[in-house]
Amino acid sequence: MKKNSFLATVSNKKTVKILLFVISTFFFQGCLDPEPYHDDKQEQESPDPVAAVVQKVGPSVVNIETNITKGSGVILNKDGYIITNDHVIRGVNSVEVHLLDKRTLKATIVATDPRRDVAVIKVEGDNLQAAELADSKNLNVGDDVIAIGNAQGVENSVTKGIISNLNVDVDTGINIRRCIQTDAPINHGNSGGALVNMKGKVVGINDMGRSDSESMNYAIPINDVKDVADQIIEKGYVSMVYVGVNLVNEKTNDGEGFLIIKDIMPNSPAAKFDLKAGDIIIKVNDVRVPTVSKFREQIKNSGIGSTVSIGIARKGNTGYVSGIIQVTLDELPKGYYSIDWS
């Protein structure tokens, strides 16, 4: 009996050892290779990068409604200045601004720059969230961007794309604008809204999309917009170089473009330096100018106070006579509509 009791004791000890071994194996394996911890709540609350940008910038992008059309705008500062496109508020009688927090504010038009398609309007209101502006000189082709605006009347509509190209010359017929090209769709109503980078900073103001290509859309670099806005806020108008001619685009039978002076502004550089209505303008500083926009580009590049050589053809008794007229450029007087005068 004692022998059997001893064997039972030994057997029980072996069983205990085996159990302890099994338990310790599972315990240490769990410590060394624990199952990953998932915080489902945290994952749900961590926003997508695009959503995070929209949440940051959204309150700074406003919907603009006029008696004619709808568009978008970006709050420039807490004083109530808002930047948008000139074509959004051109020729309108009333302007209302709808904020993301559902407030509606009456706006006044401060001034516009039709050539660069930039306008500044102003509202009176509290707790306005100004957008953070980037330096558009630091943009690179391939950068991710987001377009936010009032596309097709839908509040704070968002599209995403990349910077497709930089410093693209867009000929609008009245001027050449140097734009950012993006494949982020810019639809009707998006004009004046924000093109932002993934840090939530505004890099450009949405301007227009091409009707023949959904992937070719354009925005005005924010540095150019800010230059216009700063002048408007400080002086009430935009300083602009001019000659003082009202030009008409014409074409020869071969399709070659040229310009005819329709009218001369009184007391302008054109009047002082003997340009005349009916003159055909061919070149500026030896560069052909077949369109109004090309002419304005050459004049703009020359700057206020500089002297330019304008090549013309003037009708005489026996036909047209070519010549060069030296014209010293001046600043366009306040109150003249810059689309009409070059």
Coordinates of C-alpha atoms in Angstrom, one line a residue, residues 314-321:
R314 CA -0.9 104.8 -90.7
K315 CA -3.1 105.5 -93.7
G316 CA -1.9 108.3 -95.9
N317 CA -2.9 109.8 -99.2
T318 CA -1.3 107.0 -101.2
G319 CA -1.7 104.1 -98.8
Y320 CA -0.4 102.9 -95.5
V321 CA 2.9 104.2 -94.2

